[in-house]
Amino acid sequence: MLRSKAGVFQLKVGGYADDTASYVRRAAEVIIILAITRVFAQASGLTLNEKKTLVVALNPVEATKVRDLPAPLKVQGPLVLSRYLGIPVGSVPDEEYTWQLARTQLTTRLALAARKTTTADQRSLVVMAVVVPKLLYIGRHQWPSRDTILAFQRMIKNFVWHARFTDEKVSGRAWLNGHVAALPRSHGGLAVPDLKTELMALAAVTVDVWAIEADTGAKIVGDVVGNPVVKPVADSIYITPRHTAAQNQGKLMHDTLWATEMKICAIHSGAGRLPGKRDMVQALGRMEYFKGKVELQWRGRRLLVNMRPMMGSLCDQYISTEITAHGTFITEWLPYVDLATVRLYTATGRVVTPTSQFKLICTPGQQLRDVIHWKWTDNGGLVVTALARKVSKPVQRKIGGLIRLLLLNYPQLTRRGEHTGAVTYFTKDDTHVPVTCQVTADRHFLSNAQGSAATEPVPLESHRDLVVAMQTEVGTTTTITEVLPHPRLARLVCLWAGKRRWKTPRRIFKAKLRIRAEAKGTAIAATRQGRWAEMSKDAAAGSRRWRGNAFVGWWA
């Protein structure tokens, strides 16, 4: 039984084509599972092979205590590993054995390829077609250590340049710099794969898709697996992309796929960074010298915020610039911002996180909705409710500082918004009359189409269900191009409703992760070309003339 703040999920059966994994509490339930599986296998035209059926104790201590299994089934030993879906599985996973087995299999497969290929370019194509898919499949299930990645990268390099798939030192040297060799062929490289980049892109895509399209059960599983701190009830994970200028990224490769992805998605997904954001925040912060500070008045645990000093032409220009760059700001998403990963500018231009700036009220694993609630008033203000157990003077000061920080970074709060669960969508039809729809707190779809009564609530499990419900609502004559992920169904914080692809493709993640490496490779290649041109001026001049006239002469 898996528990998170999103609910409770009972893990029962995992099906993969003709392979099925069932989870039972007692050995007596195995007989029931076998009877059910035989019926479904017969309906599918398959036969259950009991001799190949594995019984694995999830608790290795109990592996030797299991009795009364029907023949020929028997419990696999706690240290024994068997192949399931191409991955060695057992009571005690062995990471080193899994990757050593992959190394042995690839060495055998590439022995023939080394005989059939004669150039480094051909072998780099073999690596991309054979080695990388194999390692990515294993990495999805058994995340490699740093030493494992380095060892396989040396094997790839040795195979490309010396036709030997080994991590040992090989005599001879590559005739291209590593950064240049990794460049695309269109840029003069060999496109030699970088395994670390491939794995990070895999992690980013895997969890990015989960954050947008996962149903309730998958969200609970992700919360349990992805949380670094083990709790009886796991915290809900919300991935919050950064909107500040690039700082020192720090370590991107972590010990698990989930930790790696959350760091990468926070940096490289979402609406992106707006040039001049820091300057706009600083300018808005300096307005207090002319118009005064935002007024804060406490009444019990409620804080009255007078935002009139912030309002004006500068604030309007700030908001309109972000609308032009990113689209409409969605206030529905702001309460779901993760306090540990969101990056905000201070009035002096410094980048901070709420968990570091306001440790008294913000802790890792919390979203903004866990600290404060707010609503707009008719006189251009906010009523903020503190959710702390005890609202002391230090807590009041920290919440006041958090509100000022949010207003500097999200001046859209000065304009009245709502938390009604409204759905944002886009269509190709310019004449389409927008339909007002909502997603309730218990994940039901409500329609209040103009000129018609509200429809019956439709239960929703995922973002895909929302897309289907919206398309049904607008009718077959109108095609919906995009539905903004909803905070009650998705886990990727989408603060701006621009017309963009929310699911970032793997090639985009790879391109962003390799920006610095490609820039370095391009610079090295240009430098060496310049040296060659200086040393062989006649050959360089002839090469330039050939490139300029080759196609003219060919077509002539």
XYZ file of C-alpha atoms in Angstrom:
556
model
C 0.000 0.000 0.000
C 1.536 3.305 -1.127
C 0.516 6.571 0.542
C 1.145 10.200 -0.363
C -0.731 13.455 0.076
C -2.353 12.704 -3.296
C -4.093 9.621 -1.863
C -3.621 5.896 -1.343
C -2.703 3.389 -4.046
C -2.654 -0.379 -3.683
C -0.050 -1.993 -5.902
C -1.549 -5.180 -7.338
C -0.497 -6.200 -10.833
C 1.927 -4.867 -13.416
C 1.409 -6.182 -16.945
C 3.946 -6.018 -19.772
C 2.676 -7.741 -22.933
C 2.932 -11.470 -22.123
C 4.878 -10.859 -18.864
C 2.924 -10.110 -15.687
C 4.060 -9.170 -12.188
C 1.663 -9.815 -9.281
C 2.134 -8.683 -5.684
C 0.646 -10.766 -2.844
C 0.922 -10.627 0.940
C 0.751 -14.360 1.707
C 1.854 -17.550 -0.015
C -1.747 -18.818 -0.005
C -2.698 -16.035 -2.421
C -0.299 -17.417 -5.034
C -2.762 -20.242 -5.798
C -5.515 -17.692 -6.452
C -3.246 -15.615 -8.685
C -2.276 -18.686 -10.726
C -5.930 -19.621 -11.275
C -6.815 -16.102 -12.421
C -3.751 -15.882 -14.670
C -4.599 -19.187 -16.386
C -8.049 -17.864 -17.315
C -6.684 -14.630 -18.774
C -3.876 -16.482 -20.553
C -6.375 -18.834 -22.176
C -8.533 -15.915 -23.292
C -5.451 -14.376 -24.925
C -4.392 -17.603 -26.607
C -1.405 -18.025 -24.277
C -0.366 -20.725 -21.832
C 1.020 -20.099 -18.354
C 4.504 -21.604 -18.035
C 4.816 -22.367 -14.325
C 8.388 -23.627 -14.713
C 9.480 -20.129 -15.746
C 7.392 -18.398 -13.081
C 9.532 -16.581 -10.506
C 8.576 -16.159 -6.850
C 10.620 -13.350 -5.308
C 10.362 -12.297 -1.658
C 10.387 -8.502 -1.456
C 11.692 -8.853 2.100
C 14.911 -10.912 1.856
C 14.636 -11.905 5.545
C 11.378 -13.747 4.818
C 12.679 -15.536 1.709
C 13.591 -18.714 3.599
C 10.362 -18.769 5.628
C 7.892 -19.038 2.748
C 6.207 -22.447 2.608
C 3.252 -24.223 0.979
C 3.837 -23.059 -2.590
C 2.222 -25.214 -5.319
C 4.688 -27.284 -7.335
C 6.823 -26.562 -9.301
C 7.037 -23.070 -7.769
C 9.675 -22.259 -5.195
C 10.965 -19.075 -3.643
C 14.050 -17.649 -5.262
C 17.014 -17.370 -2.885
C 17.647 -13.916 -1.385
C 20.939 -13.510 -3.262
C 19.813 -15.144 -6.522
C 19.055 -12.963 -9.549
C 16.872 -13.987 -12.501
C 16.130 -12.276 -15.794
C 12.803 -10.440 -16.071
C 12.129 -8.040 -18.960
C 15.863 -7.976 -19.658
C 16.749 -6.900 -16.104
C 18.192 -9.142 -13.343
C 15.669 -9.133 -10.467
C 15.780 -10.581 -6.962
C 15.198 -9.901 -3.283
C 18.464 -7.948 -3.086
C 19.228 -5.974 -6.289
C 22.858 -6.049 -7.373
C 23.752 -2.951 -9.356
C 27.279 -4.073 -10.170
C 26.097 -7.438 -11.502
C 23.459 -5.790 -13.696
C 25.948 -3.476 -15.367
C 28.634 -6.163 -15.600
C 26.140 -8.396 -17.408
C 25.352 -5.545 -19.805
C 29.064 -5.087 -20.435
C 29.511 -8.790 -21.224
C 26.534 -8.837 -23.587
C 27.687 -5.722 -25.445
C 31.251 -7.018 -25.752
C 29.920 -10.157 -27.430
C 27.637 -8.239 -29.790
C 30.286 -5.707 -30.775
C 32.947 -8.322 -31.510
C 31.357 -8.978 -34.911
C 30.662 -5.283 -35.495
C 34.348 -4.521 -34.958
C 35.209 -6.929 -37.782
C 32.622 -5.543 -40.185
C 33.340 -1.835 -39.656
C 36.538 -0.160 -40.771
C 36.198 3.519 -39.842
C 35.602 5.500 -36.661
C 32.566 7.115 -38.283
C 30.953 3.716 -38.882
C 31.659 2.578 -35.332
C 30.156 5.747 -33.870
C 26.939 4.900 -35.749
C 27.033 1.376 -34.295
C 27.425 2.784 -30.781
C 24.408 5.049 -31.211
C 22.290 2.217 -32.629
C 23.361 -0.668 -30.360
C 25.134 0.480 -27.206
C 23.178 3.572 -26.164
C 19.642 2.047 -26.368
C 20.809 -0.964 -24.331
C 22.359 1.171 -21.605
C 19.405 3.571 -21.464
C 16.972 0.690 -21.012
C 18.991 -0.651 -18.098
C 19.522 2.833 -16.668
C 15.773 3.405 -16.526
C 15.488 0.494 -14.072
C 18.920 0.483 -12.410
C 20.425 3.977 -12.234
C 24.215 3.776 -12.691
C 26.864 5.213 -10.412
C 29.361 7.830 -11.539
C 32.127 5.226 -11.836
C 29.915 3.003 -14.008
C 29.151 5.884 -16.372
C 32.828 6.795 -16.697
C 33.774 3.167 -17.362
C 31.209 2.765 -20.150
C 32.200 6.114 -21.651
C 35.798 4.877 -21.887
C 34.523 1.688 -23.549
C 32.606 3.748 -26.106
C 35.657 5.885 -26.828
C 37.932 2.847 -27.219
C 35.461 1.104 -29.516
C 35.055 4.139 -31.776
C 38.780 4.842 -32.109
C 40.376 1.412 -31.589
C 37.556 -1.116 -32.292
C 37.884 -2.527 -28.766
C 34.992 -2.366 -26.286
C 37.029 -2.152 -23.097
C 37.666 0.406 -20.369
C 41.347 -0.499 -20.149
C 44.017 1.781 -21.538
C 44.581 1.126 -25.249
C 47.718 2.124 -27.133
C 47.298 4.813 -29.728
C 45.335 8.020 -29.614
C 42.204 9.512 -31.115
C 42.766 11.789 -34.059
C 40.010 14.168 -32.898
C 39.571 16.004 -29.623
C 36.760 14.514 -27.498
C 34.670 17.709 -27.627
C 35.104 17.963 -31.404
C 34.288 14.272 -31.937
C 31.033 14.705 -29.993
C 29.859 17.486 -32.334
C 27.133 16.615 -34.872
C 28.344 15.497 -38.279
C 26.927 18.669 -39.785
C 29.372 20.622 -37.593
C 32.428 18.555 -38.456
C 32.230 15.970 -35.659
C 31.471 12.250 -35.477
C 28.453 12.508 -33.137
C 30.150 10.209 -30.617
C 27.531 9.739 -27.870
C 28.050 11.174 -24.406
C 26.510 8.545 -22.097
C 26.089 10.948 -19.187
C 24.110 13.379 -21.341
C 22.009 10.558 -22.782
C 21.135 9.319 -19.288
C 20.274 12.794 -18.012
C 18.038 13.428 -21.029
C 16.347 10.069 -20.407
C 15.716 10.997 -16.772
C 14.358 14.405 -17.749
C 11.907 13.020 -20.305
C 10.763 10.166 -18.055
C 9.744 12.370 -15.141
C 8.631 15.260 -17.368
C 6.016 12.977 -18.946
C 5.059 11.734 -15.478
C 4.600 15.295 -14.236
C 2.137 16.096 -17.030
C 0.308 12.907 -17.972
C 0.415 10.584 -14.943
C -2.877 9.403 -13.479
C -3.599 9.410 -9.746
C -1.985 6.025 -9.099
C 1.177 6.941 -10.994
C 1.407 10.260 -9.115
C 1.302 8.441 -5.774
C 4.003 6.014 -6.941
C 6.125 8.960 -8.113
C 5.689 10.745 -4.778
C 6.861 7.659 -2.877
C 9.778 6.863 -5.205
C 10.892 10.435 -5.830
C 10.918 11.818 -2.288
C 14.419 11.868 -0.777
C 12.966 11.614 2.754
C 11.030 8.459 3.657
C 7.736 9.274 5.399
C 4.602 7.246 6.206
C 2.727 9.647 3.908
C 4.967 11.017 1.153
C 4.878 14.693 0.182
C 3.419 15.599 -3.200
C 6.162 16.404 -5.702
C 5.690 19.507 -7.877
C 8.431 20.355 -10.366
C 8.940 24.117 -10.521
C 10.957 25.409 -13.510
C 13.271 28.317 -12.814
C 12.633 31.721 -14.341
C 15.799 33.428 -13.133
C 19.048 33.940 -15.015
C 21.399 30.964 -15.231
C 23.552 30.626 -12.125
C 26.080 27.955 -11.248
C 24.037 24.835 -12.022
C 25.941 22.662 -9.593
C 25.732 18.890 -9.723
C 23.179 17.627 -12.270
C 23.836 13.881 -12.034
C 22.467 12.452 -8.785
C 22.153 9.011 -7.229
C 18.627 8.362 -8.555
C 16.764 8.992 -11.789
C 14.152 11.122 -10.000
C 16.629 13.400 -8.248
C 18.532 13.890 -11.515
C 15.398 14.746 -13.469
C 13.961 17.186 -10.948
C 17.175 19.211 -11.043
C 17.320 19.167 -14.860
C 13.640 20.026 -15.343
C 13.904 22.875 -12.865
C 16.670 24.370 -15.013
C 15.713 23.476 -18.591
C 11.915 23.076 -18.805
C 9.016 25.511 -18.605
C 8.612 28.925 -20.164
C 12.302 29.791 -19.957
C 14.077 32.874 -18.717
C 13.137 36.411 -19.675
C 16.121 38.706 -20.379
C 15.954 41.734 -18.119
C 13.876 40.016 -15.411
C 16.437 40.943 -12.753
C 16.411 44.589 -13.857
C 12.610 44.710 -13.749
C 12.555 43.311 -10.211
C 15.187 45.802 -9.066
C 13.324 48.708 -10.671
C 10.084 47.661 -9.018
C 11.883 47.307 -5.693
C 13.248 50.853 -5.921
C 9.738 52.225 -6.377
C 9.349 52.094 -2.594
C 11.726 55.074 -2.318
C 9.218 57.189 -4.247
C 5.797 55.696 -3.490
C 6.438 53.952 -0.176
C 6.524 50.302 0.824
C 3.735 47.789 0.430
C 1.622 48.189 3.568
C 1.198 45.134 5.800
C -1.313 45.013 8.636
C -1.826 41.938 10.820
C -5.181 40.971 12.306
C -4.759 37.707 14.132
C -3.436 35.181 11.610
C -4.672 37.250 8.664
C -2.452 39.764 6.914
C -3.973 42.696 5.004
C -1.724 43.729 2.115
C -2.146 47.138 0.461
C -0.488 46.845 -2.962
C -1.327 50.337 -4.239
C 2.266 51.629 -3.851
C 3.367 48.994 -6.399
C 0.716 49.794 -8.975
C 1.431 52.134 -11.834
C 2.974 52.353 -15.293
C 6.162 50.502 -14.306
C 4.223 47.552 -12.913
C 1.961 47.515 -15.989
C 5.002 47.501 -18.300
C 6.516 44.648 -16.276
C 3.336 42.570 -16.653
C 2.833 43.329 -20.357
C 6.456 42.394 -21.137
C 5.979 38.974 -19.543
C 2.670 38.485 -21.352
C 4.408 39.169 -24.666
C 7.232 36.751 -23.858
C 5.432 33.939 -22.034
C 1.677 34.441 -22.347
C -1.005 35.007 -19.721
C -0.036 34.475 -16.085
C -2.021 31.653 -14.455
C -2.672 32.463 -10.796
C -4.126 28.961 -10.324
C -0.591 27.515 -10.445
C 1.161 29.882 -8.016
C 0.067 28.095 -4.786
C 1.707 24.897 -6.092
C 5.192 26.396 -6.461
C 7.766 24.221 -4.681
C 9.510 26.303 -2.025
C 12.801 24.394 -2.216
C 13.362 24.645 -5.979
C 11.787 27.947 -7.067
C 14.319 30.737 -7.600
C 13.308 34.341 -6.879
C 15.050 37.711 -7.227
C 15.373 40.031 -4.242
C 15.102 43.814 -4.562
C 18.907 43.949 -4.828
C 19.025 41.384 -7.659
C 20.219 38.436 -5.573
C 18.767 34.974 -6.333
C 17.284 33.148 -3.329
C 14.995 30.236 -2.521
C 12.212 30.588 0.080
C 13.581 27.632 2.071
C 16.926 29.408 2.483
C 15.556 32.925 2.983
C 12.630 32.029 5.252
C 13.693 28.847 7.067
C 11.332 29.542 9.957
C 8.201 29.074 7.823
C 9.389 27.246 4.667
C 10.747 23.695 4.716
C 11.748 21.341 1.854
C 8.841 19.327 0.483
C 6.332 22.151 0.962
C 4.462 24.155 -1.637
C 3.396 27.770 -1.209
C -0.152 26.594 -0.412
C 1.214 24.836 2.697
C 2.444 28.144 4.141
C -0.131 30.766 3.103
C -3.503 31.177 1.422
C -4.697 34.423 -0.095
C -7.632 36.091 -1.796
C -8.107 39.429 -3.502
C -10.153 42.328 -2.145
C -12.167 44.901 -4.060
C -9.894 47.784 -3.023
C -6.770 46.412 -4.732
C -5.355 44.421 -1.850
C -4.781 40.898 -0.602
C -5.981 39.056 2.472
C -3.281 36.508 3.332
C -3.944 33.726 5.835
C -0.940 32.280 7.664
C -1.143 28.504 8.049
C 1.505 28.182 10.769
C 0.365 26.599 14.021
C 1.480 29.625 15.994
C 1.675 33.052 14.352
C 4.338 34.725 16.463
C 6.083 38.008 15.717
C 9.040 36.302 13.972
C 6.598 34.271 11.853
C 4.741 37.467 10.931
C 7.983 39.124 9.826
C 8.949 36.133 7.685
C 5.525 35.928 6.029
C 5.614 39.665 5.350
C 9.026 39.271 3.711
C 7.758 36.329 1.645
C 4.775 38.366 0.403
C 7.025 41.264 -0.640
C 9.339 38.831 -2.447
C 6.404 37.236 -4.300
C 5.049 40.633 -5.355
C 8.423 41.651 -6.799
C 8.711 38.475 -8.862
C 5.016 38.027 -9.682
C 3.496 41.532 -9.938
C 0.481 39.863 -11.581
C -0.756 39.429 -7.995
C -1.635 43.135 -8.039
C -4.411 42.295 -10.486
C -7.449 40.456 -9.240
C -7.422 36.729 -9.860
C -9.345 33.675 -8.785
C -8.736 30.159 -7.505
C -11.766 28.564 -9.128
C -9.995 25.735 -10.964
C -10.618 27.257 -14.403
C -9.308 25.399 -17.469
C -7.140 27.243 -20.027
C -7.082 25.975 -23.606
C -6.262 27.094 -27.165
C -7.954 26.413 -30.514
C -7.247 27.056 -34.193
C -10.652 28.671 -34.712
C -10.460 32.447 -34.240
C -14.260 32.679 -34.152
C -14.585 30.153 -31.330
C -16.464 31.427 -28.272
C -14.482 30.378 -25.169
C -16.172 27.841 -22.922
C -15.862 28.230 -19.155
C -14.914 24.936 -17.524
C -13.491 24.004 -14.146
C -11.686 21.197 -12.374
C -12.892 20.813 -8.795
C -10.744 20.004 -5.775
C -11.850 16.354 -5.952
C -10.804 16.210 -9.648
C -14.185 16.445 -11.347
C -14.747 18.278 -14.635
C -17.524 20.885 -14.547
C -18.867 22.766 -17.567
C -20.792 26.016 -17.442
C -21.101 26.655 -21.162
C -22.736 29.936 -22.091
C -26.418 29.533 -22.784
C -26.680 26.046 -21.272
C -27.038 24.495 -17.860
C -24.091 22.985 -16.034
C -23.347 19.417 -17.045
C -22.916 16.483 -14.691
C -19.451 16.285 -13.065
C -17.054 14.021 -14.973
C -14.305 12.337 -12.903
C -10.766 13.005 -14.143
C -7.657 10.951 -13.483
C -5.056 12.637 -15.683
C -4.279 15.482 -18.057
C -5.302 13.277 -20.984
C -8.771 12.899 -19.477
C -8.986 16.690 -19.269
C -8.032 17.067 -22.949
C -10.723 14.554 -23.956
C -13.327 16.277 -21.777
C -12.507 19.711 -23.223
C -12.637 18.446 -26.812
C -16.039 16.874 -26.095
C -17.218 20.143 -24.582
C -16.243 22.389 -27.516
C -17.599 19.918 -30.085
C -16.255 18.252 -33.191
C -16.304 21.430 -35.292
C -13.549 23.038 -33.196
C -10.090 21.525 -32.799
C -8.273 22.145 -29.533
C -4.557 22.630 -30.129
C -3.427 22.698 -26.508
C -4.850 22.429 -23.000
C -2.765 23.969 -20.229
C -1.841 21.353 -17.596
C -4.073 21.878 -14.567
C -2.618 22.069 -11.027
C -5.144 19.549 -9.738
C -4.118 16.989 -12.369
C -0.479 17.705 -13.306
C 2.769 18.160 -11.374
C 4.760 20.491 -13.658
C 4.186 24.073 -12.515
C 3.027 26.044 -15.596
C 2.810 29.676 -14.498
C 2.397 31.104 -17.992
C -0.131 29.895 -20.578
C 1.951 30.456 -23.682
C 1.366 28.425 -26.845
C 4.178 25.935 -26.300
C 4.800 22.216 -25.987
C 4.684 21.363 -22.302
C 6.222 17.933 -22.842
C 9.828 18.705 -23.728
C 11.271 16.218 -26.273
C 14.442 14.314 -25.451
C 16.385 15.980 -28.255
C 15.644 19.410 -26.722
C 16.920 18.317 -23.320
C 20.043 16.882 -24.975
C 20.649 20.102 -26.883
C 20.319 22.209 -23.718
C 22.530 19.893 -21.693
C 25.232 20.003 -24.374
C 25.274 23.751 -25.003
C 28.559 24.333 -23.185
C 30.250 21.191 -24.529
C 29.233 21.996 -28.110
C 30.400 25.585 -27.737
C 33.754 24.321 -26.488
C 34.021 21.787 -29.308
C 33.133 24.392 -31.921
C 35.726 26.798 -30.511
C 38.448 24.107 -30.527
C 37.583 23.133 -34.101
C 37.661 26.765 -35.240
C 41.025 27.335 -33.525
C 42.597 24.298 -35.149
C 41.180 25.203 -38.536
C 42.704 28.656 -38.129
C 46.105 27.179 -37.291
C 45.951 24.871 -40.296
C 44.928 27.739 -42.570
C 47.872 29.785 -41.281
C 50.333 26.925 -41.854
C 48.937 25.854 -45.248
C 47.708 29.038 -46.864
C 47.593 27.669 -50.419
C 45.637 24.568 -49.399
C 43.238 26.664 -47.312
C 42.632 29.073 -50.202
C 41.994 26.156 -52.555
C 39.592 24.598 -50.077
C 37.628 27.844 -49.815
C 37.454 28.160 -53.605
C 36.328 24.537 -53.928
C 33.549 25.005 -51.346
C 32.395 28.135 -53.085
C 32.451 26.777 -56.656
C 31.829 23.047 -56.285
C 28.085 23.149 -56.784
C 28.346 25.688 -59.600
C 30.739 23.458 -61.517
C 28.666 20.329 -60.815
C 25.429 21.738 -62.129
C 27.165 23.423 -65.048
